Amino acid sequence: QVQLVESGGGLVQAGGSLRLSCAASKSISSINTMGWYRQAPGKQHELVARISSGGMSNYAASVKDRFTISRDNAKNTVYLQMDSLKPEDTAVYYCNAVPLPYMYWGQGTQVTVSS
């Protein structure tokens, strides 16, 4: 079982930046994929970004070139650097871990972008 704890959410003005962190309770080097999802009020749960144990990443088209996912295996932590934030980025952001065949989720952290 993997416990995930997110941090770094908050309120920021449009055009600003936030860095989200997700700390895992075990070595992430053994986890196939880690990623970030988000859900805004009245909208569907969507993938934001994910990164494999080999360092390969992909992004939703809406955040590509603005967000960057990375992982620090020594700290058992995955990050999401969010730049040039827009009001439409407002959502609860969830960390997930996929040590196949399992999937685990964090509790979520609120990101609010004001205009």
PDB file of C-alpha atoms in Angstrom:
ATOM      1  CA  GLN A   1       0.000   0.000   0.000  1.00  0.00           C
ATOM      2  CA  VAL A   2       1.194   3.517  -0.854  1.00  0.00           C
ATOM      3  CA  GLN A   3       0.167   6.611   1.098  1.00  0.00           C
ATOM      4  CA  LEU A   4       0.274   9.900  -0.840  1.00  0.00           C
ATOM      5  CA  VAL A   5       0.238  13.391   0.690  1.00  0.00           C
ATOM      6  CA  GLU A   6      -0.152  16.471  -1.511  1.00  0.00           C
ATOM      7  CA  SER A   7       0.867  20.009  -0.591  1.00  0.00           C
ATOM      8  CA  GLY A   8       1.462  23.374  -2.240  1.00  0.00           C
ATOM      9  CA  GLY A   9      -2.034  24.370  -3.308  1.00  0.00           C
ATOM     10  CA  GLY A  10      -3.433  27.809  -2.645  1.00  0.00           C
ATOM     11  CA  LEU A  11      -4.762  31.041  -4.110  1.00  0.00           C
ATOM     12  CA  VAL A  12      -2.829  32.789  -6.861  1.00  0.00           C
ATOM     13  CA  GLN A  13      -3.527  35.524  -9.404  1.00  0.00           C
ATOM     14  CA  ALA A  14      -3.734  34.748 -13.108  1.00  0.00           C
ATOM     15  CA  GLY A  15      -0.254  34.613 -14.581  1.00  0.00           C
ATOM     16  CA  GLY A  16       1.283  33.442 -11.320  1.00  0.00           C
ATOM     17  CA  SER A  17       2.920  30.152 -10.361  1.00  0.00           C
ATOM     18  CA  LEU A  18       2.509  27.324  -7.865  1.00  0.00           C
ATOM     19  CA  ARG A  19       4.505  24.173  -7.191  1.00  0.00           C
ATOM     20  CA  LEU A  20       2.608  21.116  -5.985  1.00  0.00           C
ATOM     21  CA  SER A  21       4.350  18.296  -4.136  1.00  0.00           C
ATOM     22  CA  CYS A  22       3.277  14.691  -3.594  1.00  0.00           C
ATOM     23  CA  ALA A  23       5.183  12.722  -0.964  1.00  0.00           C
ATOM     24  CA  ALA A  24       4.912   8.927  -1.121  1.00  0.00           C
ATOM     25  CA  SER A  25       5.302   6.509   1.783  1.00  0.00           C
ATOM     26  CA  LYS A  26       7.570   4.164  -0.142  1.00  0.00           C
ATOM     27  CA  SER A  27      10.240   4.292  -2.820  1.00  0.00           C
ATOM     28  CA  ILE A  28       8.791   5.722  -6.022  1.00  0.00           C
ATOM     29  CA  SER A  29      11.528   4.111  -8.084  1.00  0.00           C
ATOM     30  CA  SER A  30       9.449   0.919  -7.915  1.00  0.00           C
ATOM     31  CA  ILE A  31       6.217   2.658  -8.998  1.00  0.00           C
ATOM     32  CA  ASN A  32       5.480   2.347 -12.709  1.00  0.00           C
ATOM     33  CA  THR A  33       3.713   5.690 -13.117  1.00  0.00           C
ATOM     34  CA  MET A  34       2.975   8.732 -10.972  1.00  0.00           C
ATOM     35  CA  GLY A  35       0.783  11.597 -12.018  1.00  0.00           C
ATOM     36  CA  TRP A  36      -1.536  14.493 -11.319  1.00  0.00           C
ATOM     37  CA  TYR A  37      -5.258  14.689 -12.020  1.00  0.00           C
ATOM     38  CA  ARG A  38      -7.714  17.493 -11.372  1.00  0.00           C
ATOM     39  CA  GLN A  39     -11.428  18.048 -11.017  1.00  0.00           C
ATOM     40  CA  ALA A  40     -13.134  21.429 -11.262  1.00  0.00           C
ATOM     41  CA  PRO A  41     -16.688  22.028  -9.999  1.00  0.00           C
ATOM     42  CA  GLY A  42     -19.194  20.667 -12.502  1.00  0.00           C
ATOM     43  CA  LYS A  43     -16.495  19.188 -14.725  1.00  0.00           C
ATOM     44  CA  GLN A  44     -15.050  15.740 -15.358  1.00  0.00           C
ATOM     45  CA  HIS A  45     -12.006  14.302 -13.628  1.00  0.00           C
ATOM     46  CA  GLU A  46      -9.080  14.749 -16.022  1.00  0.00           C
ATOM     47  CA  LEU A  47      -5.439  13.797 -16.368  1.00  0.00           C
ATOM     48  CA  VAL A  48      -3.078  16.764 -16.071  1.00  0.00           C
ATOM     49  CA  ALA A  49       0.341  15.114 -16.299  1.00  0.00           C
ATOM     50  CA  ARG A  50       2.065  11.811 -15.604  1.00  0.00           C
ATOM     51  CA  ILE A  51       5.604  10.492 -15.462  1.00  0.00           C
ATOM     52  CA  SER A  52       6.938   6.940 -15.721  1.00  0.00           C
ATOM     53  CA  SER A  53       9.673   5.295 -13.679  1.00  0.00           C
ATOM     54  CA  GLY A  54      11.897   5.807 -16.722  1.00  0.00           C
ATOM     55  CA  GLY A  55      11.270   9.560 -16.741  1.00  0.00           C
ATOM     56  CA  MET A  56       8.918   9.737 -19.715  1.00  0.00           C
ATOM     57  CA  SER A  57       6.129  12.276 -19.272  1.00  0.00           C
ATOM     58  CA  ASN A  58       2.983  13.463 -20.992  1.00  0.00           C
ATOM     59  CA  TYR A  59       0.531  16.320 -20.467  1.00  0.00           C
ATOM     60  CA  ALA A  60      -2.976  17.436 -21.187  1.00  0.00           C
ATOM     61  CA  ALA A  61      -3.038  19.759 -24.188  1.00  0.00           C
ATOM     62  CA  SER A  62      -4.466  22.548 -22.035  1.00  0.00           C
ATOM     63  CA  VAL A  63      -1.392  22.644 -19.753  1.00  0.00           C
ATOM     64  CA  LYS A  64       1.425  21.669 -22.109  1.00  0.00           C
ATOM     65  CA  ASP A  65       4.203  24.312 -22.159  1.00  0.00           C
ATOM     66  CA  ARG A  66       2.898  25.778 -18.884  1.00  0.00           C
ATOM     67  CA  PHE A  67       3.154  22.863 -16.418  1.00  0.00           C
ATOM     68  CA  THR A  68       6.111  20.560 -15.741  1.00  0.00           C
ATOM     69  CA  ILE A  69       6.012  17.232 -13.905  1.00  0.00           C
ATOM     70  CA  SER A  70       9.157  15.856 -12.288  1.00  0.00           C
ATOM     71  CA  ARG A  71      10.188  13.269  -9.718  1.00  0.00           C
ATOM     72  CA  ASP A  72      12.887  13.063  -7.066  1.00  0.00           C
ATOM     73  CA  ASN A  73      13.402   9.388  -6.278  1.00  0.00           C
ATOM     74  CA  ALA A  74      15.710  10.143  -3.346  1.00  0.00           C
ATOM     75  CA  LYS A  75      12.910  12.115  -1.663  1.00  0.00           C
ATOM     76  CA  ASN A  76      10.091   9.806  -2.822  1.00  0.00           C
ATOM     77  CA  THR A  77       8.330  12.881  -4.165  1.00  0.00           C
ATOM     78  CA  VAL A  78       6.727  13.955  -7.427  1.00  0.00           C
ATOM     79  CA  TYR A  79       6.224  17.628  -8.287  1.00  0.00           C
ATOM     80  CA  LEU A  80       4.013  19.678 -10.558  1.00  0.00           C
ATOM     81  CA  GLN A  81       5.396  23.103 -11.418  1.00  0.00           C
ATOM     82  CA  MET A  82       2.554  25.282 -12.680  1.00  0.00           C
ATOM     83  CA  ASP A  83       3.393  28.536 -14.470  1.00  0.00           C
ATOM     84  CA  SER A  84       1.257  31.096 -16.305  1.00  0.00           C
ATOM     85  CA  LEU A  85      -1.796  29.975 -14.371  1.00  0.00           C
ATOM     86  CA  LYS A  86      -5.247  30.719 -15.732  1.00  0.00           C
ATOM     87  CA  PRO A  87      -8.632  30.887 -13.969  1.00  0.00           C
ATOM     88  CA  GLU A  88      -9.651  27.720 -15.821  1.00  0.00           C
ATOM     89  CA  ASP A  89      -6.872  25.868 -13.953  1.00  0.00           C
ATOM     90  CA  THR A  90      -8.905  26.232 -10.753  1.00  0.00           C
ATOM     91  CA  ALA A  91      -9.604  22.728  -9.429  1.00  0.00           C
ATOM     92  CA  VAL A  92      -8.779  20.175  -6.776  1.00  0.00           C
ATOM     93  CA  TYR A  93      -5.537  18.481  -7.801  1.00  0.00           C
ATOM     94  CA  TYR A  94      -4.947  14.825  -6.907  1.00  0.00           C
ATOM     95  CA  CYS A  95      -1.720  12.859  -6.908  1.00  0.00           C
ATOM     96  CA  ASN A  96      -1.841   9.239  -7.994  1.00  0.00           C
ATOM     97  CA  ALA A  97       0.554   6.317  -8.027  1.00  0.00           C
ATOM     98  CA  VAL A  98       0.333   3.187 -10.163  1.00  0.00           C
ATOM     99  CA  PRO A  99       2.530   0.335  -8.926  1.00  0.00           C
ATOM    100  CA  LEU A 100       0.891  -2.192 -11.238  1.00  0.00           C
ATOM    101  CA  PRO A 101      -1.566  -3.830 -10.802  1.00  0.00           C
ATOM    102  CA  TYR A 102      -2.652  -1.308  -8.144  1.00  0.00           C
ATOM    103  CA  MET A 103      -3.648   2.373  -8.084  1.00  0.00           C
ATOM    104  CA  TYR A 104      -3.531   4.808  -5.148  1.00  0.00           C
ATOM    105  CA  TRP A 105      -4.755   8.380  -4.668  1.00  0.00           C
ATOM    106  CA  GLY A 106      -3.916  11.297  -2.426  1.00  0.00           C
ATOM    107  CA  GLN A 107      -6.499  13.413  -0.625  1.00  0.00           C
ATOM    108  CA  GLY A 108      -6.270  16.360  -3.024  1.00  0.00           C
ATOM    109  CA  THR A 109      -5.126  19.970  -2.749  1.00  0.00           C
ATOM    110  CA  GLN A 110      -7.134  23.019  -3.826  1.00  0.00           C
ATOM    111  CA  VAL A 111      -5.737  25.381  -6.466  1.00  0.00           C
ATOM    112  CA  THR A 112      -7.643  28.624  -7.047  1.00  0.00           C
ATOM    113  CA  VAL A 113      -6.612  31.115  -9.734  1.00  0.00           C
ATOM    114  CA  SER A 114      -8.204  34.550  -9.585  1.00  0.00           C
ATOM    115  CA  SER A 115      -8.504  37.106 -12.361  1.00  0.00           C
TER     116      SER A 115
END
